mmCIF file with all atom_site columns, C-alpha atoms in Angstrom:
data_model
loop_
_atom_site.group_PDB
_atom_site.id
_atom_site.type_symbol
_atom_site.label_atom_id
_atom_site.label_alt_id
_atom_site.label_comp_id
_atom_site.label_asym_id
_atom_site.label_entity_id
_atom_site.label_seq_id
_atom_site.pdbx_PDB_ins_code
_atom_site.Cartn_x
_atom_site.Cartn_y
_atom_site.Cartn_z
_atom_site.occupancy
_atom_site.B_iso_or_equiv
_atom_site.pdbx_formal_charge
_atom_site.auth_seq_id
_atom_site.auth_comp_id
_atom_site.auth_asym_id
_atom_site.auth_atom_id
_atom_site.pdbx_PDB_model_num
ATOM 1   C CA . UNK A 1 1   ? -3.254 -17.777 -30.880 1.00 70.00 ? 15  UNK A CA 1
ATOM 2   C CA . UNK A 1 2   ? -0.779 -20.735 -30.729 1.00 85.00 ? 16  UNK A CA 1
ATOM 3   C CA . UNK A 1 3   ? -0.827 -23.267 -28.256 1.00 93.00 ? 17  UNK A CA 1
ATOM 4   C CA . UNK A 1 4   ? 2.078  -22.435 -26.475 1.00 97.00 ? 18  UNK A CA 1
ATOM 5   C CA . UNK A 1 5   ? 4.616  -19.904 -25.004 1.00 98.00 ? 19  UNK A CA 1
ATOM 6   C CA . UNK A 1 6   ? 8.507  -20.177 -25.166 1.00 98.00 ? 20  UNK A CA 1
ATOM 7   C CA . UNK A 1 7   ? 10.718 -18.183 -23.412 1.00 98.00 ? 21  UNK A CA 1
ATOM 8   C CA . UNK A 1 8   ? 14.233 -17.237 -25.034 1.00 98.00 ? 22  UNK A CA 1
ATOM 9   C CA . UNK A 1 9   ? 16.752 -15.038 -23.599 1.00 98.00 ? 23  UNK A CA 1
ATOM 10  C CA . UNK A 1 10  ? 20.396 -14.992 -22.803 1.00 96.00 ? 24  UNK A CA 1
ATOM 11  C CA . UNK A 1 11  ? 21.702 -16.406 -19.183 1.00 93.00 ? 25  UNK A CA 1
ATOM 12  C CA . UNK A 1 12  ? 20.218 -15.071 -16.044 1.00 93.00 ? 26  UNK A CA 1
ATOM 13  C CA . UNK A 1 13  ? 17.449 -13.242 -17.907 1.00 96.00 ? 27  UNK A CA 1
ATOM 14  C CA . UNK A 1 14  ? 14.762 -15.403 -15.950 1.00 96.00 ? 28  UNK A CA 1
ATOM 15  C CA . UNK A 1 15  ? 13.160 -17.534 -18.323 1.00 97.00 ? 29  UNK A CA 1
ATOM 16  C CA . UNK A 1 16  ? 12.860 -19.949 -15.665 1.00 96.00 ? 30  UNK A CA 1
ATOM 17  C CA . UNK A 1 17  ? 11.357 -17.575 -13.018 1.00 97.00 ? 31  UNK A CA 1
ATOM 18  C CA . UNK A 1 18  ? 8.871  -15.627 -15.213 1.00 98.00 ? 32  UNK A CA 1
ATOM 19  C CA . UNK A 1 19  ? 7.944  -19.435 -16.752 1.00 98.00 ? 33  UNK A CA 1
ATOM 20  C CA . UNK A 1 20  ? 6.821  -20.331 -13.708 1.00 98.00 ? 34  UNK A CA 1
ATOM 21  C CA . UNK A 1 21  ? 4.638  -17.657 -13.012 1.00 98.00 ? 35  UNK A CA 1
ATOM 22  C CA . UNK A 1 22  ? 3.529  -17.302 -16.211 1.00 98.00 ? 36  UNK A CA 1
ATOM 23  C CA . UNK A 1 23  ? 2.436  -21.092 -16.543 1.00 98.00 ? 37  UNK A CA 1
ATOM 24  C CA . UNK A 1 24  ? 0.533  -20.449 -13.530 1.00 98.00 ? 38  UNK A CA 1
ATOM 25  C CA . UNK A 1 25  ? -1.049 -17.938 -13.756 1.00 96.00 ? 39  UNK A CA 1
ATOM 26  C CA . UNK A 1 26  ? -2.436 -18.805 -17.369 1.00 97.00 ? 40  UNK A CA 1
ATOM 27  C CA . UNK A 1 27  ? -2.971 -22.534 -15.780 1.00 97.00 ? 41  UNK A CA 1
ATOM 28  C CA . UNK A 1 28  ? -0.323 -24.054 -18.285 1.00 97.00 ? 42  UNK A CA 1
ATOM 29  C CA . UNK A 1 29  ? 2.079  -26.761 -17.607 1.00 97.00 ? 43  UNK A CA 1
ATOM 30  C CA . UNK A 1 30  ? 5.783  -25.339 -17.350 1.00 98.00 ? 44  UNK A CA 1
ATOM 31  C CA . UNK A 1 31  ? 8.688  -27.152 -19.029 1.00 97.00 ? 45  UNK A CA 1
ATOM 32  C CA . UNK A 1 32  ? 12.463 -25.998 -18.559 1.00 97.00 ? 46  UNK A CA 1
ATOM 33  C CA . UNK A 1 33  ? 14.598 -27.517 -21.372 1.00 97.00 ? 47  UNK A CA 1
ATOM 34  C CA . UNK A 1 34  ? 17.263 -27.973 -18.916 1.00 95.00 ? 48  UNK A CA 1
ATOM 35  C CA . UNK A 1 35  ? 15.992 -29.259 -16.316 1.00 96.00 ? 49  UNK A CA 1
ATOM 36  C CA . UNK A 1 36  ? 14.637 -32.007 -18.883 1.00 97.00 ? 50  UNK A CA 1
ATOM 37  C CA . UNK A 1 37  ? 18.298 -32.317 -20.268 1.00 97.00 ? 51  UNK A CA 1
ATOM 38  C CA . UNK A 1 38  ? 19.757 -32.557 -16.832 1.00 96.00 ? 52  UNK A CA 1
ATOM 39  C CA . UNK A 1 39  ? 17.196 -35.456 -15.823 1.00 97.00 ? 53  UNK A CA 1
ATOM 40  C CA . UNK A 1 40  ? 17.314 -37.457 -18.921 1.00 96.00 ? 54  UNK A CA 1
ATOM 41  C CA . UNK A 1 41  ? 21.159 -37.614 -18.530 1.00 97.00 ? 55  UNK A CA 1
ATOM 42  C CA . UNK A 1 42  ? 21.191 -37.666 -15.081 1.00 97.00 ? 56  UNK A CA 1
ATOM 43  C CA . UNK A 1 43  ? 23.904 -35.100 -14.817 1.00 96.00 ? 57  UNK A CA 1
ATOM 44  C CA . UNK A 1 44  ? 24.261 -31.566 -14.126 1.00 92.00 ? 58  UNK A CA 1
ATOM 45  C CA . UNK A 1 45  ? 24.592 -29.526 -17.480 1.00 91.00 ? 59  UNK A CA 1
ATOM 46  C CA . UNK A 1 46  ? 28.551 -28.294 -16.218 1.00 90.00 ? 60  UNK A CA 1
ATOM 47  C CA . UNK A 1 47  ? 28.873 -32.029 -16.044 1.00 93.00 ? 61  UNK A CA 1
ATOM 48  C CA . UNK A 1 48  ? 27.531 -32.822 -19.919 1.00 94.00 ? 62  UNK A CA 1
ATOM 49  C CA . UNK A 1 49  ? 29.411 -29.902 -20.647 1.00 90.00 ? 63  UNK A CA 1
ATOM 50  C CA . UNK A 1 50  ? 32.581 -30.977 -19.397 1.00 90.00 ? 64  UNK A CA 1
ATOM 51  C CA . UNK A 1 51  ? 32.038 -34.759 -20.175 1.00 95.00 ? 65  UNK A CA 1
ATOM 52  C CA . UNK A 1 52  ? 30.315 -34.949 -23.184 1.00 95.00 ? 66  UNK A CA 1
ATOM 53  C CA . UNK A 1 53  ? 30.975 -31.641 -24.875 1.00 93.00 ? 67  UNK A CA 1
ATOM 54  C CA . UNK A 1 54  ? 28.889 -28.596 -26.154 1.00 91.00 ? 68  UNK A CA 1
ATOM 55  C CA . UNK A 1 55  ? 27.994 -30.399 -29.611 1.00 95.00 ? 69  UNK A CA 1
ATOM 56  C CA . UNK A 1 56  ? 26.828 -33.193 -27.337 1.00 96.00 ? 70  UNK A CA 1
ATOM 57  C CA . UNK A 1 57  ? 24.023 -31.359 -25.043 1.00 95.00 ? 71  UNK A CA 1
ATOM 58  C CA . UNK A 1 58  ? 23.421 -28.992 -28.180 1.00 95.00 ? 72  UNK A CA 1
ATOM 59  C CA . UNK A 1 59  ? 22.194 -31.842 -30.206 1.00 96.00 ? 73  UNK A CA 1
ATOM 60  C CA . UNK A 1 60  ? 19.851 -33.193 -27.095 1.00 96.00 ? 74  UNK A CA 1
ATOM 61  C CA . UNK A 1 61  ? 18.575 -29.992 -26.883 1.00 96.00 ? 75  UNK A CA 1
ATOM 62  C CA . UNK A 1 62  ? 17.590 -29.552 -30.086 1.00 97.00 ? 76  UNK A CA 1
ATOM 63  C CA . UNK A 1 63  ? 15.303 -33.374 -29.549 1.00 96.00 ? 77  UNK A CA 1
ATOM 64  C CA . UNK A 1 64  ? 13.969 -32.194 -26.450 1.00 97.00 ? 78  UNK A CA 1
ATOM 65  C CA . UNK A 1 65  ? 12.946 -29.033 -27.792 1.00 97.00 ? 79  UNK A CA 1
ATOM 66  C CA . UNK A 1 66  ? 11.564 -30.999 -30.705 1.00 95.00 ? 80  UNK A CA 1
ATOM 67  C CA . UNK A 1 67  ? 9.677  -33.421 -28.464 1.00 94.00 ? 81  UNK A CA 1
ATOM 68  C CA . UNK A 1 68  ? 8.104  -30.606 -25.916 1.00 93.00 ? 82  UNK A CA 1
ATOM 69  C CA . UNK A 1 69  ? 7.146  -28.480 -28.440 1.00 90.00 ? 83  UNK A CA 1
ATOM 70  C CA . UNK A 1 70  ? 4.701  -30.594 -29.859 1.00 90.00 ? 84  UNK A CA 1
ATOM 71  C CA . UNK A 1 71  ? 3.032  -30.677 -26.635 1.00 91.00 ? 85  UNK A CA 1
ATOM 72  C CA . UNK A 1 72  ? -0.083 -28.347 -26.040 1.00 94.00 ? 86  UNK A CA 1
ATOM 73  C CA . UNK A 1 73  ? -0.993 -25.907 -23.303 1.00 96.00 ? 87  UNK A CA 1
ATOM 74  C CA . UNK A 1 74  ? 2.767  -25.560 -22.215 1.00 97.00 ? 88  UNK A CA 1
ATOM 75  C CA . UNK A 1 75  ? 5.548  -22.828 -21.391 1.00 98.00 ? 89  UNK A CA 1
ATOM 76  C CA . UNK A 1 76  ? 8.807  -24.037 -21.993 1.00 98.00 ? 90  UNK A CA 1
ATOM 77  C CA . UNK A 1 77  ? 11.759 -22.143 -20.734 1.00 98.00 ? 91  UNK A CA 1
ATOM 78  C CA . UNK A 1 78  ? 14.708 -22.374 -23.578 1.00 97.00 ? 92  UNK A CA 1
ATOM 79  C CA . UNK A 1 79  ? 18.343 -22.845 -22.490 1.00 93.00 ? 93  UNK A CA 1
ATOM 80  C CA . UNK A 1 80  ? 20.039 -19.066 -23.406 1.00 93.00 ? 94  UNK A CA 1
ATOM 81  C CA . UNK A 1 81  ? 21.928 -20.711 -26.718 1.00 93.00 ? 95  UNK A CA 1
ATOM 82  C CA . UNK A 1 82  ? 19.011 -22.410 -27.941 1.00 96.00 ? 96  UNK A CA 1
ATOM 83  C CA . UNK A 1 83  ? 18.663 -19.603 -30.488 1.00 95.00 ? 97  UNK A CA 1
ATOM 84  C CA . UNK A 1 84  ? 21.708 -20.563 -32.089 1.00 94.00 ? 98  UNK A CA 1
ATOM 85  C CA . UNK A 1 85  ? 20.455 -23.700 -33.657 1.00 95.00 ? 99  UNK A CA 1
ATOM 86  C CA . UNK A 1 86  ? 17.814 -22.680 -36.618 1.00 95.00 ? 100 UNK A CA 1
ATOM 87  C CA . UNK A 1 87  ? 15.923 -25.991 -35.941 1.00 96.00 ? 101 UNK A CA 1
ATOM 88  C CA . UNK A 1 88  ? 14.723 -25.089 -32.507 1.00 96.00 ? 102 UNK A CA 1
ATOM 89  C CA . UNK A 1 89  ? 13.778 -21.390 -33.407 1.00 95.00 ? 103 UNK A CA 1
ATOM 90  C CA . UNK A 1 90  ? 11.490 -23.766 -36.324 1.00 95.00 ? 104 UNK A CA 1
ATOM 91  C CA . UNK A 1 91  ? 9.957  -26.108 -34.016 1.00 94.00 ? 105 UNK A CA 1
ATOM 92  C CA . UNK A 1 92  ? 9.500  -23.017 -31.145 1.00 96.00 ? 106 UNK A CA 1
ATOM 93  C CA . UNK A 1 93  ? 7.797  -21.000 -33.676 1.00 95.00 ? 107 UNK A CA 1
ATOM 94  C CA . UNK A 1 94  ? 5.814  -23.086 -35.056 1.00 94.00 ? 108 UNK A CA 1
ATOM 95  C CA . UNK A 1 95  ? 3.956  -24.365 -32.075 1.00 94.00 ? 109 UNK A CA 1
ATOM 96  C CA . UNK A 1 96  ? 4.731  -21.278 -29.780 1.00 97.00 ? 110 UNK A CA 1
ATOM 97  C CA . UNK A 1 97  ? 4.272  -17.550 -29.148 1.00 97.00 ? 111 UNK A CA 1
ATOM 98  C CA . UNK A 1 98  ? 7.984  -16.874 -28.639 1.00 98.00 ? 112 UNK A CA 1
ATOM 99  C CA . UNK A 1 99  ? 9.005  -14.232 -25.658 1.00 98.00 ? 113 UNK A CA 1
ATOM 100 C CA . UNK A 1 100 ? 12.044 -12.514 -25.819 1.00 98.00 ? 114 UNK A CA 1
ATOM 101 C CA . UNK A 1 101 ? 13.443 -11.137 -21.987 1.00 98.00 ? 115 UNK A CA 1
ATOM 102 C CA . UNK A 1 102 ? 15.863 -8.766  -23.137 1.00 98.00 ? 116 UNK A CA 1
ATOM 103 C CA . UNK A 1 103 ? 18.361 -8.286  -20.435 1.00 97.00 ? 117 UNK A CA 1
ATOM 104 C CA . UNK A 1 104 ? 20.909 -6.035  -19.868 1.00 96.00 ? 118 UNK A CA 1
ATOM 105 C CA . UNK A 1 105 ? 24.398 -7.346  -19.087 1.00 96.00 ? 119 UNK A CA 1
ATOM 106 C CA . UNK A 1 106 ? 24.600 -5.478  -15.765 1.00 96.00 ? 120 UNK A CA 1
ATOM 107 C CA . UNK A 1 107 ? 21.599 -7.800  -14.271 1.00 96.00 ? 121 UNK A CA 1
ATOM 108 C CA . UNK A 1 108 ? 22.801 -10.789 -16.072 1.00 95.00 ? 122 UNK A CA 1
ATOM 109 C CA . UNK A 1 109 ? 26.581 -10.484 -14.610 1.00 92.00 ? 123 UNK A CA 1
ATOM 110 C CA . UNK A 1 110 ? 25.044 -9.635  -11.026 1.00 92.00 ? 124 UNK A CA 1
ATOM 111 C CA . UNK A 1 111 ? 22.577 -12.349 -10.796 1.00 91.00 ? 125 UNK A CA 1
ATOM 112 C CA . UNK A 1 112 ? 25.352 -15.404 -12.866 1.00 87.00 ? 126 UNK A CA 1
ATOM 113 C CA . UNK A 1 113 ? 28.573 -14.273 -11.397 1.00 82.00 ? 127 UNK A CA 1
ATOM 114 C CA . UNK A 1 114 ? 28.543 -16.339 -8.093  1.00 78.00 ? 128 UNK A CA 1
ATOM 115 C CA . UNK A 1 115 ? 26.783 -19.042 -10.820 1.00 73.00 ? 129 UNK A CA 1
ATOM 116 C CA . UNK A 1 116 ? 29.255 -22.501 -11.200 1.00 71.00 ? 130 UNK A CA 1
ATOM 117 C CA . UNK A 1 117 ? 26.193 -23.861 -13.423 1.00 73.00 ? 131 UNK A CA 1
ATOM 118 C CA . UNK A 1 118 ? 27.292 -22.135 -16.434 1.00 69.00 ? 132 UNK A CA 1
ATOM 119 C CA . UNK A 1 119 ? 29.517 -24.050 -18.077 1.00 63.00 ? 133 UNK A CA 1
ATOM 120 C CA . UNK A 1 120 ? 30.124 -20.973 -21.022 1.00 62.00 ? 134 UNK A CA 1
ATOM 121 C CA . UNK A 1 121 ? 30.784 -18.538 -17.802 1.00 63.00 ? 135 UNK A CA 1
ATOM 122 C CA . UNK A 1 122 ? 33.276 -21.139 -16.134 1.00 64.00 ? 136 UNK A CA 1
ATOM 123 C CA . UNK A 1 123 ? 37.338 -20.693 -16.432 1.00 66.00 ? 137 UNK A CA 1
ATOM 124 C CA . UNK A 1 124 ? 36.605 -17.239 -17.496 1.00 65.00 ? 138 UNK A CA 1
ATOM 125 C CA . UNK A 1 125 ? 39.252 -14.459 -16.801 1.00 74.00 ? 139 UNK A CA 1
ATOM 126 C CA . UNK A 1 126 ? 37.167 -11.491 -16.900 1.00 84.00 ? 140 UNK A CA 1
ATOM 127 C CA . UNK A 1 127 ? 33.582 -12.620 -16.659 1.00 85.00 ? 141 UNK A CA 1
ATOM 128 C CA . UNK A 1 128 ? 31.387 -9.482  -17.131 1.00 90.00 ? 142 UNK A CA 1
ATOM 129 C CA . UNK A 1 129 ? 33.467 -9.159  -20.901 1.00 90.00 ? 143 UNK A CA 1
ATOM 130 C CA . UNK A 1 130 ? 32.681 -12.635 -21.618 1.00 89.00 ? 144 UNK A CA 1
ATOM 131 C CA . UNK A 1 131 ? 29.249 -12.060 -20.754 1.00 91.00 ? 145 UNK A CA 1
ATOM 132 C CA . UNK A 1 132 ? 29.316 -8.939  -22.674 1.00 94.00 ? 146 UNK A CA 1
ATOM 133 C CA . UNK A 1 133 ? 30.682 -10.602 -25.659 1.00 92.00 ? 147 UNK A CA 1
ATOM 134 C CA . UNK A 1 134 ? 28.318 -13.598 -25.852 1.00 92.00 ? 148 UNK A CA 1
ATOM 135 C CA . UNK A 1 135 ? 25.508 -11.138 -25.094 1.00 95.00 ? 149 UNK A CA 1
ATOM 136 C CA . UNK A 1 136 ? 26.475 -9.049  -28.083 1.00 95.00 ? 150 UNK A CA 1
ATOM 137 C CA . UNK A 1 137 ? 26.740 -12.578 -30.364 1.00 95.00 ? 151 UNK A CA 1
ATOM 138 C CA . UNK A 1 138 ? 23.208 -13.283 -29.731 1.00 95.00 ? 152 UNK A CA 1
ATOM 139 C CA . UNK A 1 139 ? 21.263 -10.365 -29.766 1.00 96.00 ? 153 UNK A CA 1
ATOM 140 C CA . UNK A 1 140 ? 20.261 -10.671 -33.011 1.00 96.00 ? 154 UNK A CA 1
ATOM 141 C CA . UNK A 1 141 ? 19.282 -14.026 -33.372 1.00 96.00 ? 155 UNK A CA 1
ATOM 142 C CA . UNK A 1 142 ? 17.307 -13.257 -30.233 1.00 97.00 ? 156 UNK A CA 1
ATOM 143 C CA . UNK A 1 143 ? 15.308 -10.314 -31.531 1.00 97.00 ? 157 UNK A CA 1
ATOM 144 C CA . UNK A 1 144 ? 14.857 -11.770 -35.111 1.00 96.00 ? 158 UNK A CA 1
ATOM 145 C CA . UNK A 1 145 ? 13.475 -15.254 -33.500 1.00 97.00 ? 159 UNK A CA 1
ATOM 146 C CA . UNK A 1 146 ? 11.028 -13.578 -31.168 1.00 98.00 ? 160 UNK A CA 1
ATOM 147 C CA . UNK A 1 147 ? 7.084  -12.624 -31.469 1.00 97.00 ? 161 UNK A CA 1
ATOM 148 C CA . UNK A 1 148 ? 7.067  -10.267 -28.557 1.00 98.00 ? 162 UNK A CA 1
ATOM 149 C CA . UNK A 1 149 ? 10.489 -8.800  -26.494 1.00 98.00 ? 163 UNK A CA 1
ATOM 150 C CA . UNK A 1 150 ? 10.188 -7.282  -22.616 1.00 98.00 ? 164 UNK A CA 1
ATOM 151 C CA . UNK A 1 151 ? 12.790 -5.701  -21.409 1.00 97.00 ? 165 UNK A CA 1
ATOM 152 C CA . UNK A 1 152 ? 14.287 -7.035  -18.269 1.00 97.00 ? 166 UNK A CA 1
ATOM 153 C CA . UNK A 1 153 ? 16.439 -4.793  -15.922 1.00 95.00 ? 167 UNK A CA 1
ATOM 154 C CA . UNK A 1 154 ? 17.307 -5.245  -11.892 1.00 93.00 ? 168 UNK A CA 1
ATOM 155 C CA . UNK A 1 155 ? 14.378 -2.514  -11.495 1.00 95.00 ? 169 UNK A CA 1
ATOM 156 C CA . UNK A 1 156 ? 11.951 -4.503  -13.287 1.00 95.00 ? 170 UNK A CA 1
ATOM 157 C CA . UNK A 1 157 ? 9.075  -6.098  -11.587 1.00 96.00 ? 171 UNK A CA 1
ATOM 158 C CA . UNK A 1 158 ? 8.647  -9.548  -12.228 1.00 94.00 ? 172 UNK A CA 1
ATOM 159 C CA . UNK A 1 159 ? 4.807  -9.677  -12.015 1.00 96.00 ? 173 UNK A CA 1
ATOM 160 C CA . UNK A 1 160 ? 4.197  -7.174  -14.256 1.00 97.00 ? 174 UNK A CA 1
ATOM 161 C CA . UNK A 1 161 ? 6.100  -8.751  -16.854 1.00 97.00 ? 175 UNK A CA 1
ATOM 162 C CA . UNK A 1 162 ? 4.383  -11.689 -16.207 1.00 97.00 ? 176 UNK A CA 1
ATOM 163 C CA . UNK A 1 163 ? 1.006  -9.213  -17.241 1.00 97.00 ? 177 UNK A CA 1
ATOM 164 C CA . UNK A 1 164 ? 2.232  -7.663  -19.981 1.00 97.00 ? 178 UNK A CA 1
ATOM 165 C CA . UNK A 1 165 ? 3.483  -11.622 -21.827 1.00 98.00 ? 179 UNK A CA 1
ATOM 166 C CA . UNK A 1 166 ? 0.160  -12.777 -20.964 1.00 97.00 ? 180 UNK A CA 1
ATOM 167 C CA . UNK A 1 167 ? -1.717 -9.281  -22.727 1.00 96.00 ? 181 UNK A CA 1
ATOM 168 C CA . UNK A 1 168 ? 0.158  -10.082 -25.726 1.00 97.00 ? 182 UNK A CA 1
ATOM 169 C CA . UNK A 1 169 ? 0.216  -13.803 -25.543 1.00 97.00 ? 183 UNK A CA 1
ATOM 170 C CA . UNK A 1 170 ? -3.784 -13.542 -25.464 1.00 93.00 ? 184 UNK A CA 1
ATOM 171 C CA . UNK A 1 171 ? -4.059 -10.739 -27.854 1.00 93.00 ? 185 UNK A CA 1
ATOM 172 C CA . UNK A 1 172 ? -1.657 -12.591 -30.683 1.00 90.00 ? 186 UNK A CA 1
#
């Protein structure tokens, strides 16, 4: 079993949510990548975004991913485009059991589209395609990168897939 559990997933899936719980409930310390990103910067990540561009809070992602995951006893809630960036699926992995919430774009578009802290999401003409086509861009990368996938749907009880990470987080 390895030390740790990541969450990956796209937008909205709640990584953060289900992180919580889950770090709880198996006594583990929770880390959200950006909430560390926003507090070493001391900006919102719309503001890095618009201020310091995407390559810009990519590349601290990628260090603070780097730096947490060496950490023990810890579930660390990736930002949803962390996946694109082969070097944080490496250092996930290898220190990591990594979780998958699969999402379907109805929830995600329901619980982002009031959202102004998505800087990918902002400006955007029609949302729910954008959200669709982003979706569609990383669904591989997700599935490929992942040791175990829930599904995650507005009908889906959030304690139970807290239960069923934690069966196969303890039985991996």
């Amino acid at each position: 079993m390895k030390d740790n559990i990541a969450l990956i997933g796209f937008m909205g899936s709640g990584k953060t949510t289900v992180g919580r719980i889950l770090a709880r409930s198996l006594d583990m310390k929770f880390i959200d990548i950006d909430r560390c990103i926003s507090i070493r910067e001391k900006k919102t990540i719309p503001e890095i975004f618009e201020e310091l561009g995407e390559k810009y809070f990519r590349d601290l992602e990628r260090e603070i991913i780097e730096e947490e995951s060496r950490d023990n006893n810890i579930v660390i809630s990736t930002g949803g485009g962390a996946i694109i960036d082969n070097v944080n699926i490496k250092n996930l992995k290898q220190t990591s059991f990594v979780v998958f919430l699969d999402c379907d774009v109805e929830t995600i578009y329901e619980r982002v589209r009031r959202s102004k802290n998505r800087p990918l999401l902002n400006n955007s003409e029609n949302l729910f395609e954008k959200i669709k086509e982003l979706h569609e861009k990383r669904q591989t990368l997700y599935k490929i990168s992942a040791d175990f996938s829930i599904e995650i749907t507005s009908e889906t009880n959030l304690y139970d897939s807290v239960e069923k990470i934690k069966n196969a987080y303890i039985l991996s």
